[in-house]
mmCIF file of C-alpha atoms and ligand atoms in Angstrom:
data_model
loop_
_atom_site.group_PDB
_atom_site.id
_atom_site.type_symbol
_atom_site.label_atom_id
_atom_site.label_comp_id
_atom_site.label_asym_id
_atom_site.label_seq_id
_atom_site.Cartn_x
_atom_site.Cartn_y
_atom_site.Cartn_z
ATOM 1 C CA MET A 220 96.168 92.562 -13.592
ATOM 2 C CA SER A 221 99.738 92.640 -14.902
ATOM 3 C CA ASN A 222 101.214 89.512 -16.456
ATOM 4 C CA GLU A 223 103.983 89.348 -13.874
ATOM 5 C CA PRO A 224 102.116 87.505 -11.094
ATOM 6 C CA ARG A 225 100.679 85.171 -13.678
ATOM 7 C CA ALA A 226 104.206 84.347 -14.921
ATOM 8 C CA THR A 227 105.393 83.664 -11.353
ATOM 9 C CA ALA A 228 102.392 81.439 -10.705
ATOM 10 C CA ARG A 229 102.977 79.588 -13.978
ATOM 11 C CA ASP A 230 106.651 78.992 -13.110
ATOM 12 C CA ILE A 231 105.728 77.560 -9.716
ATOM 13 C CA ALA A 232 102.950 75.479 -11.301
ATOM 14 C CA GLN A 233 105.326 74.147 -13.977
ATOM 15 C CA GLU A 234 107.864 73.017 -11.378
ATOM 16 C CA HIS A 235 105.182 71.029 -9.575
ATOM 17 C CA LEU A 236 103.562 69.682 -12.736
ATOM 18 C CA HIS A 237 106.944 68.421 -13.986
ATOM 19 C CA ALA A 238 107.486 66.743 -10.647
ATOM 20 C CA GLY A 239 104.137 64.926 -11.060
ATOM 21 C CA ASP A 240 102.525 67.008 -8.296
ATOM 22 C CA PRO A 241 99.750 68.995 -10.034
ATOM 23 C CA LEU A 242 98.149 70.183 -6.784
ATOM 24 C CA GLY A 243 101.207 71.137 -4.731
ATOM 25 C CA TRP A 244 101.773 74.501 -6.360
ATOM 26 C CA PHE A 245 98.795 76.201 -4.737
ATOM 27 C CA GLU A 246 100.257 75.919 -1.244
ATOM 28 C CA SER A 247 103.706 76.879 -2.585
ATOM 29 C CA LEU A 248 102.283 80.029 -4.127
ATOM 30 C CA TYR A 249 100.176 81.074 -1.128
ATOM 31 C CA SER A 250 102.944 80.344 1.363
ATOM 32 C CA ARG A 251 105.495 82.180 -0.768
ATOM 33 C CA SER A 252 103.171 85.186 -0.860
ATOM 34 C CA ALA A 253 103.356 85.384 2.951
ATOM 35 C CA GLY A 254 100.434 87.792 2.920
ATOM 36 C CA ASP A 255 101.713 89.785 -0.104
ATOM 37 C CA THR A 256 98.827 88.910 -2.381
ATOM 38 C CA SER A 257 100.343 90.708 -5.380
ATOM 39 C CA ILE A 258 101.991 87.447 -6.536
ATOM 40 C CA ILE A 259 98.645 85.592 -6.576
ATOM 41 C CA PRO A 260 97.146 86.259 -10.027
ATOM 42 C CA TRP A 261 93.517 85.740 -8.987
ATOM 43 C CA ALA A 262 93.729 87.675 -5.704
ATOM 44 C CA ASP A 263 91.512 90.634 -6.540
ATOM 45 C CA LEU A 264 90.609 90.979 -2.848
ATOM 46 C CA THR A 265 87.036 91.617 -3.797
ATOM 47 C CA VAL A 266 84.040 89.508 -4.696
ATOM 48 C CA ASN A 267 83.851 88.120 -8.245
ATOM 49 C CA PRO A 268 81.542 90.470 -10.236
ATOM 50 C CA ASN A 269 80.249 87.471 -12.222
ATOM 51 C CA LEU A 270 78.990 86.020 -8.958
ATOM 52 C CA VAL A 271 77.466 89.295 -7.773
ATOM 53 C CA SER A 272 75.494 89.809 -10.982
ATOM 54 C CA TRP A 273 74.258 86.198 -10.882
ATOM 55 C CA LEU A 274 73.132 86.540 -7.255
ATOM 56 C CA ASP A 275 71.423 89.857 -8.019
ATOM 57 C CA ILE A 276 69.437 88.283 -10.852
ATOM 58 C CA ASN A 277 68.714 85.021 -9.038
ATOM 59 C CA ASN A 278 67.647 86.733 -5.851
ATOM 60 C CA SER A 279 66.489 83.728 -3.855
ATOM 61 C CA THR A 280 64.777 83.814 -0.479
ATOM 62 C CA ASP A 281 65.051 80.063 -0.260
ATOM 63 C CA LEU A 282 68.618 80.018 1.090
ATOM 64 C CA GLY A 283 70.278 77.112 2.784
ATOM 65 C CA LEU A 284 73.720 75.583 2.979
ATOM 66 C CA ALA A 285 76.303 76.855 0.507
ATOM 67 C CA LEU A 286 79.727 75.468 -0.387
ATOM 68 C CA LYS A 287 82.500 77.417 -2.124
ATOM 69 C CA VAL A 288 84.987 75.156 -3.908
ATOM 70 C CA GLY A 289 88.636 76.378 -3.947
ATOM 71 C CA CYS A 290 87.817 79.537 -1.999
ATOM 72 C CA GLY A 291 91.229 81.210 -2.292
ATOM 73 C CA LEU A 292 91.248 84.321 -0.114
ATOM 74 C CA GLY A 293 87.559 84.076 0.783
ATOM 75 C CA ASP A 294 85.834 87.056 -0.886
ATOM 76 C CA ASP A 295 83.193 84.985 -2.705
ATOM 77 C CA ALA A 296 82.438 82.909 0.387
ATOM 78 C CA GLU A 297 82.000 86.101 2.418
ATOM 79 C CA GLU A 298 79.534 87.385 -0.182
ATOM 80 C CA LEU A 299 77.470 84.190 0.068
ATOM 81 C CA ALA A 300 77.395 84.506 3.861
ATOM 82 C CA LYS A 301 76.447 88.179 3.581
ATOM 83 C CA ARG A 302 73.519 87.192 1.353
ATOM 84 C CA GLY A 303 72.280 84.786 4.010
ATOM 85 C CA TYR A 304 73.694 81.390 3.077
ATOM 86 C CA SER A 305 75.166 79.220 5.834
ATOM 87 C CA THR A 306 78.473 78.967 4.077
ATOM 88 C CA THR A 307 81.315 76.482 4.136
ATOM 89 C CA ALA A 308 84.379 77.303 2.044
ATOM 90 C CA PHE A 309 87.377 75.104 1.431
ATOM 91 C CA ASP A 310 90.753 75.209 -0.180
ATOM 92 C CA ILE A 311 93.588 72.736 -0.537
ATOM 93 C CA SER A 312 96.037 75.379 0.643
ATOM 94 C CA GLU A 313 96.448 75.716 4.392
ATOM 95 C CA SER A 314 98.046 79.141 3.879
ATOM 96 C CA ALA A 315 95.055 80.348 1.843
ATOM 97 C CA ILE A 316 92.653 79.257 4.569
ATOM 98 C CA GLY A 317 94.914 80.902 7.146
ATOM 99 C CA GLN A 318 94.676 84.140 5.183
ATOM 100 C CA CYS A 319 90.863 83.883 4.985
ATOM 101 C CA ARG A 320 90.657 83.548 8.749
ATOM 102 C CA LYS A 321 93.035 86.478 9.201
ATOM 103 C CA ARG A 322 91.209 88.705 6.725
ATOM 104 C CA PHE A 323 87.752 87.914 8.085
ATOM 105 C CA PRO A 324 88.204 87.255 11.829
ATOM 106 C CA ASP A 325 84.495 87.738 12.597
ATOM 107 C CA SER A 326 83.305 85.723 9.637
ATOM 108 C CA PHE A 327 80.249 83.471 9.716
ATOM 109 C CA VAL A 328 81.877 81.305 7.032
ATOM 110 C CA GLU A 329 83.267 77.943 8.073
ATOM 111 C CA TYR A 330 86.702 77.831 6.426
ATOM 112 C CA VAL A 331 88.135 74.338 5.960
ATOM 113 C CA VAL A 332 91.429 73.008 4.583
ATOM 114 C CA ALA A 333 90.341 70.188 2.281
ATOM 115 C CA ASP A 334 91.246 68.602 -1.023
ATOM 116 C CA LEU A 335 88.377 68.459 -3.473
ATOM 117 C CA PHE A 336 89.416 64.893 -4.348
ATOM 118 C CA SER A 337 89.192 63.641 -0.782
ATOM 119 C CA ALA A 338 86.648 65.969 0.794
ATOM 120 C CA PRO A 339 84.828 65.025 4.022
ATOM 121 C CA SER A 340 82.281 62.279 3.321
ATOM 122 C CA GLU A 341 79.554 64.196 5.197
ATOM 123 C CA TRP A 342 79.608 66.821 2.421
ATOM 124 C CA LYS A 343 78.048 64.321 0.025
ATOM 125 C CA ALA A 344 74.667 65.608 -1.288
ATOM 126 C CA ARG A 345 74.636 68.166 1.546
ATOM 127 C CA PHE A 346 74.668 71.616 -0.056
ATOM 128 C CA ASP A 347 71.738 73.572 -1.513
ATOM 129 C CA PHE A 348 74.110 75.852 -3.423
ATOM 130 C CA VAL A 349 77.597 74.949 -4.653
ATOM 131 C CA LEU A 350 79.836 77.544 -6.266
ATOM 132 C CA GLU A 351 82.738 76.574 -8.477
ATOM 133 C CA SER A 352 84.578 79.570 -9.897
ATOM 134 C CA TYR A 353 88.010 79.375 -11.495
ATOM 135 C CA THR A 354 89.243 76.130 -9.875
ATOM 136 C CA LEU A 355 88.618 73.772 -12.804
ATOM 137 C CA GLN A 356 90.568 76.029 -15.158
ATOM 138 C CA VAL A 357 93.757 75.681 -13.111
ATOM 139 C CA LEU A 358 93.553 71.878 -12.980
ATOM 140 C CA PRO A 359 95.097 69.817 -15.814
ATOM 141 C CA PRO A 360 92.462 68.225 -18.117
ATOM 142 C CA ASP A 361 92.857 64.694 -16.723
ATOM 143 C CA LEU A 362 92.128 65.908 -13.183
ATOM 144 C CA ARG A 363 89.261 68.103 -14.298
ATOM 145 C CA ILE A 364 87.064 65.108 -15.121
ATOM 146 C CA GLU A 365 87.334 63.682 -11.605
ATOM 147 C CA ALA A 366 87.059 67.180 -10.133
ATOM 148 C CA MET A 367 83.719 67.726 -11.861
ATOM 149 C CA LYS A 368 82.402 64.438 -10.508
ATOM 150 C CA CYS A 369 83.474 65.442 -6.973
ATOM 151 C CA ILE A 370 81.856 68.884 -7.308
ATOM 152 C CA CYS A 371 78.546 67.285 -8.390
ATOM 153 C CA SER A 372 78.617 64.975 -5.408
ATOM 154 C CA PHE A 373 78.322 67.938 -2.987
ATOM 155 C CA VAL A 374 74.989 69.158 -4.421
ATOM 156 C CA SER A 375 71.857 68.098 -2.537
ATOM 157 C CA PRO A 376 68.806 66.733 -4.408
ATOM 158 C CA GLY A 377 67.100 69.831 -5.839
ATOM 159 C CA GLY A 378 70.236 71.902 -5.128
ATOM 160 C CA ILE A 379 72.009 74.282 -7.486
ATOM 161 C CA LEU A 380 75.539 74.301 -8.868
ATOM 162 C CA LEU A 381 76.863 77.563 -10.304
ATOM 163 C CA VAL A 382 79.994 77.305 -12.459
ATOM 164 C CA ILE A 383 81.975 80.321 -13.646
ATOM 165 C CA ALA A 384 84.985 79.700 -15.893
ATOM 166 C CA ARG A 385 87.017 80.944 -18.802
ATOM 167 C CA GLY A 386 85.590 79.613 -22.055
ATOM 168 C CA ARG A 387 86.936 78.624 -25.474
ATOM 169 C CA GLU A 388 85.894 76.864 -28.644
ATOM 170 C CA GLU A 389 86.776 73.206 -29.168
ATOM 171 C CA ASN A 390 89.166 74.063 -32.008
ATOM 172 C CA GLU A 391 90.936 76.856 -30.098
ATOM 173 C CA ARG A 392 94.238 76.068 -28.383
ATOM 174 C CA GLU A 393 93.926 76.028 -24.627
ATOM 175 C CA GLY A 394 97.172 77.998 -24.329
ATOM 176 C CA LYS A 395 98.794 78.659 -20.992
ATOM 177 C CA MET A 396 97.209 78.203 -17.589
ATOM 178 C CA PRO A 397 94.507 79.264 -16.674
ATOM 179 C CA TRP A 398 93.153 76.832 -19.270
ATOM 180 C CA PRO A 399 89.736 77.886 -20.620
ATOM 181 C CA LEU A 400 87.061 75.162 -20.636
ATOM 182 C CA THR A 401 84.988 74.038 -23.608
ATOM 183 C CA LYS A 402 81.221 73.588 -23.726
ATOM 184 C CA LYS A 403 81.823 69.897 -24.371
ATOM 185 C CA GLU A 404 83.824 69.533 -21.153
ATOM 186 C CA LEU A 405 81.047 71.178 -19.177
ATOM 187 C CA LEU A 406 78.579 68.595 -20.524
ATOM 188 C CA LEU A 407 80.181 66.176 -18.068
ATOM 189 C CA PHE A 408 78.249 67.820 -15.245
ATOM 190 C CA GLU A 409 75.110 66.459 -16.838
ATOM 191 C CA ASP A 410 76.458 62.896 -16.547
ATOM 192 C CA HIS A 411 76.360 63.139 -12.781
ATOM 193 C CA GLY A 412 72.682 63.753 -12.076
ATOM 194 C CA LEU A 413 72.651 67.468 -12.866
ATOM 195 C CA GLN A 414 70.409 69.208 -15.348
ATOM 196 C CA LYS A 415 71.553 72.388 -17.065
ATOM 197 C CA MET A 416 69.246 75.313 -16.273
ATOM 198 C CA THR A 417 71.108 78.260 -17.839
ATOM 199 C CA PHE A 418 74.227 78.744 -19.919
ATOM 200 C CA GLU A 419 75.774 82.138 -20.647
ATOM 201 C CA ASP A 420 78.686 82.756 -22.982
ATOM 202 C CA TYR A 421 79.959 86.333 -22.855
ATOM 203 C CA ILE A 422 82.969 88.574 -22.899
ATOM 204 C CA GLU A 423 83.944 90.093 -19.589
ATOM 205 C CA ASN A 424 85.356 93.560 -19.863
ATOM 206 C CA GLU A 425 88.787 92.889 -18.366
ATOM 207 C CA GLU A 426 92.189 93.991 -19.602
ATOM 208 C CA PRO A 427 92.454 92.069 -21.956
ATOM 209 C CA PRO A 428 88.790 90.982 -22.357
ATOM 210 C CA VAL A 429 88.025 87.433 -21.169
ATOM 211 C CA ARG A 430 85.478 84.992 -22.574
ATOM 212 C CA ARG A 431 83.420 83.533 -19.746
ATOM 213 C CA PHE A 432 81.029 80.640 -19.403
ATOM 214 C CA ARG A 433 78.534 80.921 -16.549
ATOM 215 C CA ALA A 434 76.298 77.915 -16.128
ATOM 216 C CA THR A 435 73.657 76.863 -13.626
ATOM 217 C CA TYR A 436 72.689 73.246 -12.971
ATOM 218 C CA ARG A 437 70.076 71.636 -10.742
ATOM 219 C CA LYS A 438 70.379 68.187 -9.217
ATOM 220 C CA ALA A 439 67.416 65.924 -9.803
ATOM 221 C CA VAL A 440 65.204 65.098 -6.829
ATOM 222 C CA LYS A 441 64.912 61.329 -6.738
HETATM 223 C C1 LIG B 262 92.390 80.076 -9.541
HETATM 224 S S1 LIG B 262 92.184 79.967 -7.827
HETATM 225 C C2 LIG B 262 90.594 80.731 -7.611
HETATM 226 C C3 LIG B 262 90.332 81.101 -6.197
HETATM 227 C C4 LIG B 262 88.968 81.757 -5.951
HETATM 228 N N1 LIG B 262 87.884 80.891 -6.381
HETATM 229 C C5 LIG B 262 88.906 83.089 -6.648
HETATM 230 O O1 LIG B 262 88.181 83.202 -7.642
HETATM 231 O O2 LIG B 262 89.619 84.003 -6.218
HETATM 232 C C6 LIG B 262 91.839 78.245 -7.575
HETATM 233 C C7 LIG B 262 91.802 77.868 -6.101
HETATM 234 O O3 LIG B 262 91.477 76.496 -6.013
HETATM 235 C C8 LIG B 262 92.288 75.903 -5.010
HETATM 236 N N2 LIG B 262 92.400 74.472 -5.353
HETATM 237 C C9 LIG B 262 93.064 73.915 -6.395
HETATM 238 N N3 LIG B 262 92.941 72.588 -6.376
HETATM 239 C C10 LIG B 262 92.180 72.283 -5.294
HETATM 240 C C11 LIG B 262 91.738 71.072 -4.737
HETATM 241 N N4 LIG B 262 92.041 69.880 -5.276
HETATM 242 N N5 LIG B 262 90.966 71.118 -3.630
HETATM 243 C C12 LIG B 262 90.653 72.315 -3.053
HETATM 244 N N6 LIG B 262 91.073 73.498 -3.531
HETATM 245 C C13 LIG B 262 91.838 73.483 -4.645
HETATM 246 C C14 LIG B 262 93.602 76.661 -5.084
HETATM 247 O O4 LIG B 262 94.371 76.575 -3.915
HETATM 248 C C15 LIG B 262 93.113 78.079 -5.380
HETATM 249 O O5 LIG B 262 92.884 78.807 -4.197
#
């Protein structure tokens, strides 16, 4: 991906962040794109390979309800549905959800416009599999803490949360958005009834290479 879309996204994000509106820039970006996804830095228009390899390894037959947090243009949600999950996918951006519905008119995924911080109450403890990929790293640190708590709340007792994010060391600067997470930040998931099952720290062969954390958690059965 060239740096140009990332610079455009950062400019739009900065405007909103300065105006005290850290979540408004997503809709601004998607609506400005008007279907031209080249200005959306994360719009690869294909499923995340870090998700595919995880699903291939953790080939479960015990599928149930899945939730994709911050689904963007829908490719990861479609993959979950294709693998047999009854999938709900949500995004704060109405335009993003509109594009999902347009791209996948015959989809089995339920696409919903919703804000992670005020999601429908019936989603509480409902989902057997929750996928968070790349949303936390575009939220400012103060919002991330609450976001993690909200994400945990969606996982059913015994359910799984898969998190895929950029990673960095504690003493490394977080630099420009997308802001890589630290292992210490991810520990917060374990304060909300989740137990870490796996943690991978690896370099993804992108241009330039990206350090990724991929972690799996299970919610305790009371
Ligand atoms: C970096 S993008 C990643 C999108 C998608 N997961 C992917 O990998 O292509 C983050 C997404 O999270 C959405 N998002 C950000 N804050 C959100 C919130 N509070 N509630 C729901 N979605 C949110 C954005 O609109 C955006 O689509």
